[in-house]
Tab-separated table of C-alpha atoms and ligand atoms in Angstrom:
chain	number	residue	atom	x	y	z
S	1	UNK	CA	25.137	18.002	0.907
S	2	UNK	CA	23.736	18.642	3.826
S	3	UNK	CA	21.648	16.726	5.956
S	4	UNK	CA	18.943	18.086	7.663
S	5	UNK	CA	18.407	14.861	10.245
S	6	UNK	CA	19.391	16.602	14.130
S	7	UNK	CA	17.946	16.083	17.395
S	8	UNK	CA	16.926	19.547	18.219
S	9	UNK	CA	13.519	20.995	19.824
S	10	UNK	CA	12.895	23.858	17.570
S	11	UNK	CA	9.247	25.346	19.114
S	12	UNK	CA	8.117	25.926	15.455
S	13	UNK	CA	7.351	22.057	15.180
S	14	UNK	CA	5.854	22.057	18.139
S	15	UNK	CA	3.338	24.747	16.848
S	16	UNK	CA	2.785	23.949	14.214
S	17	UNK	CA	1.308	20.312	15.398
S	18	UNK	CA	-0.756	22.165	17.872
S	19	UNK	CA	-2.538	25.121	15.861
S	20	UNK	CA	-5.596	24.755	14.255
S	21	UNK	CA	-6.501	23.685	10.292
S	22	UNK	CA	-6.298	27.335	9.068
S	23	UNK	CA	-2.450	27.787	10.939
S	24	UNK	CA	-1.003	25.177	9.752
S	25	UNK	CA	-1.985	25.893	6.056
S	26	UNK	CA	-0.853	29.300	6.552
S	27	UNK	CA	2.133	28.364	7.753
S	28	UNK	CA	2.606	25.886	5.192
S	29	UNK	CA	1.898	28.507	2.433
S	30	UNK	CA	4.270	30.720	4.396
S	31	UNK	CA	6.989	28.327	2.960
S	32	UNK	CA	6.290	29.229	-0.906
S	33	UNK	CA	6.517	32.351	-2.970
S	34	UNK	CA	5.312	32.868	-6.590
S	35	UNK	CA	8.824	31.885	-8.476
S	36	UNK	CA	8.901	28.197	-6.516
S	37	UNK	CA	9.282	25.625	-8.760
S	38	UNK	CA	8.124	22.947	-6.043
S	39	UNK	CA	9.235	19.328	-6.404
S	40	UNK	CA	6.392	16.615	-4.080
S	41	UNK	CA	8.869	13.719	-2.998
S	42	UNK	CA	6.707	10.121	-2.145
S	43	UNK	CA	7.096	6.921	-1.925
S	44	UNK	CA	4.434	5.902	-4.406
S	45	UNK	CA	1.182	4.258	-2.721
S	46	UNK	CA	-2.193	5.532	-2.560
S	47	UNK	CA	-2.310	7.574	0.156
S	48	UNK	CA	0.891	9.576	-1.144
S	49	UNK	CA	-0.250	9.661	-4.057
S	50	UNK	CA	-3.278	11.635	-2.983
S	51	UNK	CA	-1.728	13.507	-0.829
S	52	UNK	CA	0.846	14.821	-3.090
S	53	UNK	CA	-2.260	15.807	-5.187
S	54	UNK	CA	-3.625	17.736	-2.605
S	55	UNK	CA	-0.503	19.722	-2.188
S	56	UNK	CA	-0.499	20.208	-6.387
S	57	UNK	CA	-4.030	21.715	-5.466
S	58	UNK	CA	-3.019	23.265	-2.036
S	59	UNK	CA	-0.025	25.158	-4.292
S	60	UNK	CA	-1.759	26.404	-7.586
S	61	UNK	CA	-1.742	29.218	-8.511
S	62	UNK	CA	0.319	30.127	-5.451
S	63	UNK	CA	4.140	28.905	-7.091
S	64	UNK	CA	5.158	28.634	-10.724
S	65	UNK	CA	4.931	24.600	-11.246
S	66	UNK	CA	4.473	21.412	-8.622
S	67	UNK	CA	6.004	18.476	-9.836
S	68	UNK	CA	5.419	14.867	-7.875
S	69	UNK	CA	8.588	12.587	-8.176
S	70	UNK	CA	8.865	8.971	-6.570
S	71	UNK	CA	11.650	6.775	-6.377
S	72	UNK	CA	9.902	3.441	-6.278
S	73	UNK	CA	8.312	1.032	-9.069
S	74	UNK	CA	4.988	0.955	-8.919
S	75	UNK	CA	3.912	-2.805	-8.856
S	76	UNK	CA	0.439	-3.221	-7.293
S	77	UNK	CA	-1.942	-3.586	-9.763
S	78	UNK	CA	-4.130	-1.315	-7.690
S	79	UNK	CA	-2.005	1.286	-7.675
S	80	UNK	CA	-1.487	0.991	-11.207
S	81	UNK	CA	-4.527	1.535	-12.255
S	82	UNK	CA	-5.145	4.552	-9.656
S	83	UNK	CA	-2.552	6.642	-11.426
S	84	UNK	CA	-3.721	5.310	-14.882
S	85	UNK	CA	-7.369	6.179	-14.462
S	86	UNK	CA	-6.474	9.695	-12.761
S	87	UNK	CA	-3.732	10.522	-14.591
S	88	UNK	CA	-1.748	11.032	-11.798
S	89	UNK	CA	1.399	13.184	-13.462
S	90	UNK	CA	4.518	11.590	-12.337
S	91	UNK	CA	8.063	11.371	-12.356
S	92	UNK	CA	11.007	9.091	-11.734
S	93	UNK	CA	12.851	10.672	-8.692
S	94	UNK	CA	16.270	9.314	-10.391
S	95	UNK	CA	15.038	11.232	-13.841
S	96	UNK	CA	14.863	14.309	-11.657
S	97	UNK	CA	17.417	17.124	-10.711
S	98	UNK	CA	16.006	17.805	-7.727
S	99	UNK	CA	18.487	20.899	-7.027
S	100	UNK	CA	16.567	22.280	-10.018
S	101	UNK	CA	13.632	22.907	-7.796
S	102	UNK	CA	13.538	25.378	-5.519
S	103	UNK	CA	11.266	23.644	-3.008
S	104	UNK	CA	10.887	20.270	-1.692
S	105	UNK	CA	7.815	18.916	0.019
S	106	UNK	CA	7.991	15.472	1.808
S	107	UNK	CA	4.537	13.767	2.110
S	108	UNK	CA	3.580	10.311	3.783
S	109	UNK	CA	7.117	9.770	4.333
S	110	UNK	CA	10.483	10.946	6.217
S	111	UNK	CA	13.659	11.685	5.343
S	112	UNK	CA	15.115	8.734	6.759
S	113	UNK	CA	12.505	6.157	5.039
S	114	UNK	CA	14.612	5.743	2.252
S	115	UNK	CA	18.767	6.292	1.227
S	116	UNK	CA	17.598	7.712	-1.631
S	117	UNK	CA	15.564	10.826	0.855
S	118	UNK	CA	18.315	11.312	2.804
S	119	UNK	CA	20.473	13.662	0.486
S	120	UNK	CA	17.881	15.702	-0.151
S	121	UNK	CA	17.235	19.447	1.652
S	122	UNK	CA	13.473	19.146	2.615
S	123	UNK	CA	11.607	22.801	2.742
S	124	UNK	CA	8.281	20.657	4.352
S	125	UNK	CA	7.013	17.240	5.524
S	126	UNK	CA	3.496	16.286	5.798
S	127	UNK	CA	2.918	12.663	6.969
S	128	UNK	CA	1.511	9.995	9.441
S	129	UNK	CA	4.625	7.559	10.713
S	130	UNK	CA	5.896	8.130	13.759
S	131	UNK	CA	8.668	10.514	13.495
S	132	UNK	CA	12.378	9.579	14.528
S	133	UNK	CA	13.722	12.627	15.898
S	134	UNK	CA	12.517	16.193	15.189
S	135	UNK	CA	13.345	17.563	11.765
S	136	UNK	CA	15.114	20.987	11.357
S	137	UNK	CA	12.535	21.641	8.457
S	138	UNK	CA	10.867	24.705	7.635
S	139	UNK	CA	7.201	23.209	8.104
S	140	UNK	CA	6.749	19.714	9.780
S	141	UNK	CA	3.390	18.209	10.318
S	142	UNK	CA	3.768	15.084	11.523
S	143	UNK	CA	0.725	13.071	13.637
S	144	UNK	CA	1.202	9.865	14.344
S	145	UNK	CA	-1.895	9.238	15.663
S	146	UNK	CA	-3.499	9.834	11.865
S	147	UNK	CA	-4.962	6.444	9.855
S	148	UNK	CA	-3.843	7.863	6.902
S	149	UNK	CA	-1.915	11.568	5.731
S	150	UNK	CA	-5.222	11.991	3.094
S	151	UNK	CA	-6.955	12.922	6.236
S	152	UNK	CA	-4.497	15.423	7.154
S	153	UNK	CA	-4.803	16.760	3.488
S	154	UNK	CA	-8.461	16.647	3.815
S	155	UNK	CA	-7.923	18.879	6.458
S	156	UNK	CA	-5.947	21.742	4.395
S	157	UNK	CA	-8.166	21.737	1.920
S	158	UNK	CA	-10.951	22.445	3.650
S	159	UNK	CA	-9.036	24.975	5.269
S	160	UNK	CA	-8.236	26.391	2.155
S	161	UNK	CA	-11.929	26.590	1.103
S	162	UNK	CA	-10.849	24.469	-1.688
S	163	UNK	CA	-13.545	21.598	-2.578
S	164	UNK	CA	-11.283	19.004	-4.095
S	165	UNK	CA	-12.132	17.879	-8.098
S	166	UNK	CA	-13.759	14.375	-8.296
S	167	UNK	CA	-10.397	12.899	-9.377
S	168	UNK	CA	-8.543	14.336	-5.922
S	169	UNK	CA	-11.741	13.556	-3.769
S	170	UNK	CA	-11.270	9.760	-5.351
S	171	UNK	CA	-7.290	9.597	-4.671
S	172	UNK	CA	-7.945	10.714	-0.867
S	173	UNK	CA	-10.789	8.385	-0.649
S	174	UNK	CA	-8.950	5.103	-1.719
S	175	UNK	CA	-5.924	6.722	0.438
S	176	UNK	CA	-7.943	6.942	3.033
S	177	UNK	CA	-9.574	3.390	2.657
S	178	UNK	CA	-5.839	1.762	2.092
S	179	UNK	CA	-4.295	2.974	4.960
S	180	UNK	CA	-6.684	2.175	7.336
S	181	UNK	CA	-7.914	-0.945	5.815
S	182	UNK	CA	-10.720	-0.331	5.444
S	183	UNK	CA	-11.175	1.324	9.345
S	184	UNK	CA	-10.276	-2.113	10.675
S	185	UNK	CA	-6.500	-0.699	11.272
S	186	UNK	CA	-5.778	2.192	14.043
S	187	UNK	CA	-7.529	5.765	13.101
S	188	UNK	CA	-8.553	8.885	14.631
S	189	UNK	CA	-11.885	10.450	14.546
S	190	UNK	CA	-10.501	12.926	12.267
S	191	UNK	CA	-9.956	9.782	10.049
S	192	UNK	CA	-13.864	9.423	9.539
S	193	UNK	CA	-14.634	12.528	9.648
S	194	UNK	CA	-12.558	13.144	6.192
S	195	UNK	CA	-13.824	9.855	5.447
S	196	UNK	CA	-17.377	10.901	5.366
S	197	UNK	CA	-16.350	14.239	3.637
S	198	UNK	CA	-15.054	12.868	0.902
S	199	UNK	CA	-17.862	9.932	0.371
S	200	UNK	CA	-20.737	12.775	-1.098
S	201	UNK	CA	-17.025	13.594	-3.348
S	202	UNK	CA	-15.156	10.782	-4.623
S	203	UNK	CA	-16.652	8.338	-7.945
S	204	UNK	CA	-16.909	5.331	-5.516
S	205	UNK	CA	-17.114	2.985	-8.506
S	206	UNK	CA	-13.963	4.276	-10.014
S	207	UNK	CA	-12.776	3.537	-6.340
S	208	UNK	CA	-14.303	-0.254	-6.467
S	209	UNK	CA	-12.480	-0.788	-9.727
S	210	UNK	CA	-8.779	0.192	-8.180
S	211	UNK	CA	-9.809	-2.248	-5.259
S	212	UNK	CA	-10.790	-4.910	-8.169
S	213	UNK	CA	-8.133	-4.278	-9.792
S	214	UNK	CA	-5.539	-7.411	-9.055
S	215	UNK	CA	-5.161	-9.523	-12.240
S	216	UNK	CA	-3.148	-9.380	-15.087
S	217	UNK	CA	-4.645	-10.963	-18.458
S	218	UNK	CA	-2.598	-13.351	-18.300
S	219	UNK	CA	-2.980	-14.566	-15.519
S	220	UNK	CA	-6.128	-15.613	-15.889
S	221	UNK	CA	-5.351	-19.314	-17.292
S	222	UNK	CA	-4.173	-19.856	-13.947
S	223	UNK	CA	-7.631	-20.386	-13.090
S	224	UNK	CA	-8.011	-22.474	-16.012
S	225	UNK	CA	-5.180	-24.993	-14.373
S	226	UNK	CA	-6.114	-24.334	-10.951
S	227	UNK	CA	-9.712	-25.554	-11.540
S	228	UNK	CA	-8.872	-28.495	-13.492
S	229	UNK	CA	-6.164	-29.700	-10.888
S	230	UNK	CA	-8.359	-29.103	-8.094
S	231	UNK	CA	-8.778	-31.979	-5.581
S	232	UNK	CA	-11.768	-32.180	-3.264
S	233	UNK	CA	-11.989	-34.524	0.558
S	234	UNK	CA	-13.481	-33.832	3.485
S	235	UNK	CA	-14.494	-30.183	3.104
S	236	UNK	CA	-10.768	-29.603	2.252
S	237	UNK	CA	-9.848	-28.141	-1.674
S	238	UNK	CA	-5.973	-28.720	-2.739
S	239	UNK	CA	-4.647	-27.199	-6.183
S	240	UNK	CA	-1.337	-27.208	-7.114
S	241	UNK	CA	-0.951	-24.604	-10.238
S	242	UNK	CA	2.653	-25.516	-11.213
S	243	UNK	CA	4.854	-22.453	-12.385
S	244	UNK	CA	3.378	-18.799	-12.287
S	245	UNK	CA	5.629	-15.619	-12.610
S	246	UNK	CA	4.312	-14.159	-9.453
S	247	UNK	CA	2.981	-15.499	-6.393
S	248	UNK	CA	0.355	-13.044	-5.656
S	249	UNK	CA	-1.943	-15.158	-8.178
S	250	UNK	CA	-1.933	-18.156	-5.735
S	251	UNK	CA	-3.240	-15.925	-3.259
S	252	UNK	CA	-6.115	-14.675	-5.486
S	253	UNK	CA	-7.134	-18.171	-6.349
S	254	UNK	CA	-6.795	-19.436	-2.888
S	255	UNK	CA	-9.371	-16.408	-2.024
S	256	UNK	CA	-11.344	-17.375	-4.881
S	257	UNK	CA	-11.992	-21.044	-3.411
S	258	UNK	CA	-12.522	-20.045	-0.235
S	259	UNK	CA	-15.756	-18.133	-1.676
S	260	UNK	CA	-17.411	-21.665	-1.887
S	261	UNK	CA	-19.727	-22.522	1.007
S	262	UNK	CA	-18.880	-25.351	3.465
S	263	UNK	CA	-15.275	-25.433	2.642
S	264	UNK	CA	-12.751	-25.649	5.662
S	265	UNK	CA	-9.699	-26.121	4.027
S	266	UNK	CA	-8.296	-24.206	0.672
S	267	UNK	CA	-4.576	-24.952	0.176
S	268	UNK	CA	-3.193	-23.587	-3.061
S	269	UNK	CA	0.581	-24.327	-4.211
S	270	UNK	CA	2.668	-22.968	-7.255
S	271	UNK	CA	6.382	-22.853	-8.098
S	272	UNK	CA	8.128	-19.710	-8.411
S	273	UNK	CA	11.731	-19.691	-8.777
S	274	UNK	CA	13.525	-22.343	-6.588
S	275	UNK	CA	10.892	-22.451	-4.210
S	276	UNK	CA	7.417	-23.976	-3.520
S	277	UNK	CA	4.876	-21.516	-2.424
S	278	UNK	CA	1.849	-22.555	-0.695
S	279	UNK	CA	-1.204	-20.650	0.308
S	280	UNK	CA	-3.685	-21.956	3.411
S	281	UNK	CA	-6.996	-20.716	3.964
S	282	UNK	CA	-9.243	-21.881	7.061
S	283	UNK	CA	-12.559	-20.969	8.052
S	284	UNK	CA	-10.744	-20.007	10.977
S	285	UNK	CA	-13.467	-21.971	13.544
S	286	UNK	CA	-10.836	-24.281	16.134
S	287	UNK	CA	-8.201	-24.167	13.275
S	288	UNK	CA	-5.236	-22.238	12.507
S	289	UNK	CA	-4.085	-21.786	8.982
S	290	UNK	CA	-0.602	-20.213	11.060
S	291	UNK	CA	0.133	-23.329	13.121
S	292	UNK	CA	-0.901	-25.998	10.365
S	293	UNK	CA	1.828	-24.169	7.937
S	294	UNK	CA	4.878	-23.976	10.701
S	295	UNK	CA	3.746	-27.518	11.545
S	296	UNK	CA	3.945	-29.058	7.978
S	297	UNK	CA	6.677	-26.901	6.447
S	298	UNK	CA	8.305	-24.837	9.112
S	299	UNK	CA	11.143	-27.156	9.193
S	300	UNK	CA	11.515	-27.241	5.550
S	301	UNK	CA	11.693	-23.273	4.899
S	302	UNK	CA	10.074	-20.305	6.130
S	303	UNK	CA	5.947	-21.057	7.359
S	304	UNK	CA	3.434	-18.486	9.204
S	305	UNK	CA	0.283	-16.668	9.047
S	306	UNK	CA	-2.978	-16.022	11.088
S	307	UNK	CA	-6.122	-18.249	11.866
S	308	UNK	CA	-7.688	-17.621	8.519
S	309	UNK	CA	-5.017	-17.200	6.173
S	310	UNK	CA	-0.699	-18.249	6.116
S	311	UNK	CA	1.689	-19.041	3.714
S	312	UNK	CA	4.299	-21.099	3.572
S	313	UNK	CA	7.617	-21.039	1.179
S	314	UNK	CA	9.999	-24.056	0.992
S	315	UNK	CA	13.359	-24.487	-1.391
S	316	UNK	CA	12.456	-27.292	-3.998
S	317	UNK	CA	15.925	-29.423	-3.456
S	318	UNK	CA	14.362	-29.229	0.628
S	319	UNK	CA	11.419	-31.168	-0.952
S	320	UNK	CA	13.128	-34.323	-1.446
S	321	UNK	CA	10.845	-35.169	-4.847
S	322	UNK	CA	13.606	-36.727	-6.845
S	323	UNK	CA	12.113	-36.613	-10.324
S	324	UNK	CA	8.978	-37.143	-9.310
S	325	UNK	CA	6.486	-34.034	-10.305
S	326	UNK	CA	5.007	-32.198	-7.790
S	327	UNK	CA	1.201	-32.416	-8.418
S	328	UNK	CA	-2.287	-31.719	-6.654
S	329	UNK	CA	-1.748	-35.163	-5.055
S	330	UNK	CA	1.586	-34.878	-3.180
S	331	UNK	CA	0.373	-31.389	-1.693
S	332	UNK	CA	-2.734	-33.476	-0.279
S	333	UNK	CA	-0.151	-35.959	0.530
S	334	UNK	CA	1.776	-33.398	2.658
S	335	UNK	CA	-1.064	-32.318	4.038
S	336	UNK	CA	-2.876	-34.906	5.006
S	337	UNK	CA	0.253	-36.247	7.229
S	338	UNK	CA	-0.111	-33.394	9.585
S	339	UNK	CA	-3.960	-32.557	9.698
C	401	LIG	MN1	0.191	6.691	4.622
């Protein structure tokens, strides 16, 4: 098949990024007629995930069907429950024909992002990333500049004189939030300007609830363990929380310590697979949670992080334990060698 990757400057792009609201969702209507049956390619996270919504809205009533296909497993918890609680309609891009549909619509992403993209004839791209060359696509909107491409479908919408339903308003929302962290990561006035659109809009609490959302049931006993292994000196907590079946919990529990006042330290370890996994937490005050975790396990395995937060991961067999068990104790141990 076909690919539609070239280095060429076709003046359409170039238009298209420079008109106003209203011609670019012309133009981007301009790419459907009444029979498309119109297949929304993302890689699944919340701001495509919104986004592809938008389009669903953007297109009804204007093609026969919009379907939204991604190719990836959706494994965030948050992310999870976003699609759960909206009832996001999806589809397994490998479970789709994709030839079947007469139009294909690209959004938060690039053909090149992923192998799987790459053999596929894109009709229209919507998205944020920087763009590697200039796509011979019928409509390209690409700005780089964008926090997040929920702004960008803000931005057709309201073009389209369409108010979004709660449920879309509360997918752009946590997009929005996601991508930009919050605001704390690089945005664009039009950023908070959709931003404050969609606040009157979106259920905020449903949106508090996908933020929440990071714990599986069972993974709660990890506290259980965590808590009762937990050592305490010198305004430093240690926990070692033996095996867990993914790593992400010893983050989450590390956070959860650091929530208690007058703490320093919070160094949280667990085994997963062949490899000991530790989380640091400073208070980030003439410390550096980075340096302390290259400086105590950088020569063991891979160590690294910021002031406030690292991570280190080391091969067991590099651990020279013999048969001794690793415990609360020996992490302090390790620790306290290089504090
Ligand atoms: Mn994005």
């Amino acid at each position: 098949m076909a690919q539609k990757r070239k280095k060429i400057s076709s003046p359409k792009i170039k238009q298209t990024y420079k008109n106003t609201a209203k011609d670019r969702l012309h133009a981007f209507w301009q790419v459907f007629s009444k029979e498309d049956e119109v297949l929304v390619i993302i890689n699944a996270d919340p701001d495509a995930l919104a986004t592809a919504l938008a389009v669903k809205r953007l297109l009804r009533y204007r093609v026969k069907s919009v379907t939204i296909a991604h190719p990836n497993e959706i494994r965030r918890l948050n992310n999870q429950e976003m699609v759960k609680r909206l009832r996001i309609p999806l589809l397994r891009l490998k479970d789709v024909k994709t030839d079947a549909y007469s139009k294909k619509v690209m959004v938060d992403s690039q053909p090149d992002h992923l192998p799987c993209f790459e053999k596929i004839e894109i009709d229209a791209i919507i998205d944020h990333h920087p763009a590697s060359c200039e796509w011979d696509v019928e409509f390209v909107d690409i700005r780089p500049d964008y926090g997040a491409t929920a702004s960008m479908a803000v931005e057709y919408l309201r073009a389209a004189g369409m108010k979004p339903s709660v449920a879309l308003a509360t997918a752009l929302f946590y997009g929005l939030k996601v991508d930009t962290q919050n605001f704390e990561q690089k945005s664009v006035l039009a950023d908070g300007i959709s931003f404050r659109y969609l606040f009157n809009l979106a259920n905020r609490d449903l949106v508090r609830k996908f933020e929440l959302t990071d714990l599986r049931r069972s993974e709660l006993k990890y506290f259980n363990i965590a808590l009762a292994e937990l050592k305490y000196s010198k305004g430093r907590y240690y926990s070692h929380v033996g095996r867990v079946r993914s790593p992400d919990v010893l983050v989450i529990v590390a956070d959860f310590l650091n929530h208690v006042g007058g703490i320093d330290w919070v160094f949280v370890s667990g085994i997963h697979g062949e490899k000991l996994v530790v989380i640091f937490r400073s208070d980030g005050y003439r410390k550096s949670a980075g340096k302390l975790a290259n400086k105590i396990f950088g020569a063991l395995g891979s160590a690294g992080g910021h002031k406030g937060a690292a991570r280190a991961e080391v091969p067991l067999k590099n651990l020279n334990l013999g048969d001794k068990e690793f415990t609360s104790d020996t992490l302090k141990r390790f620790i306290r060698r290089h504090i």
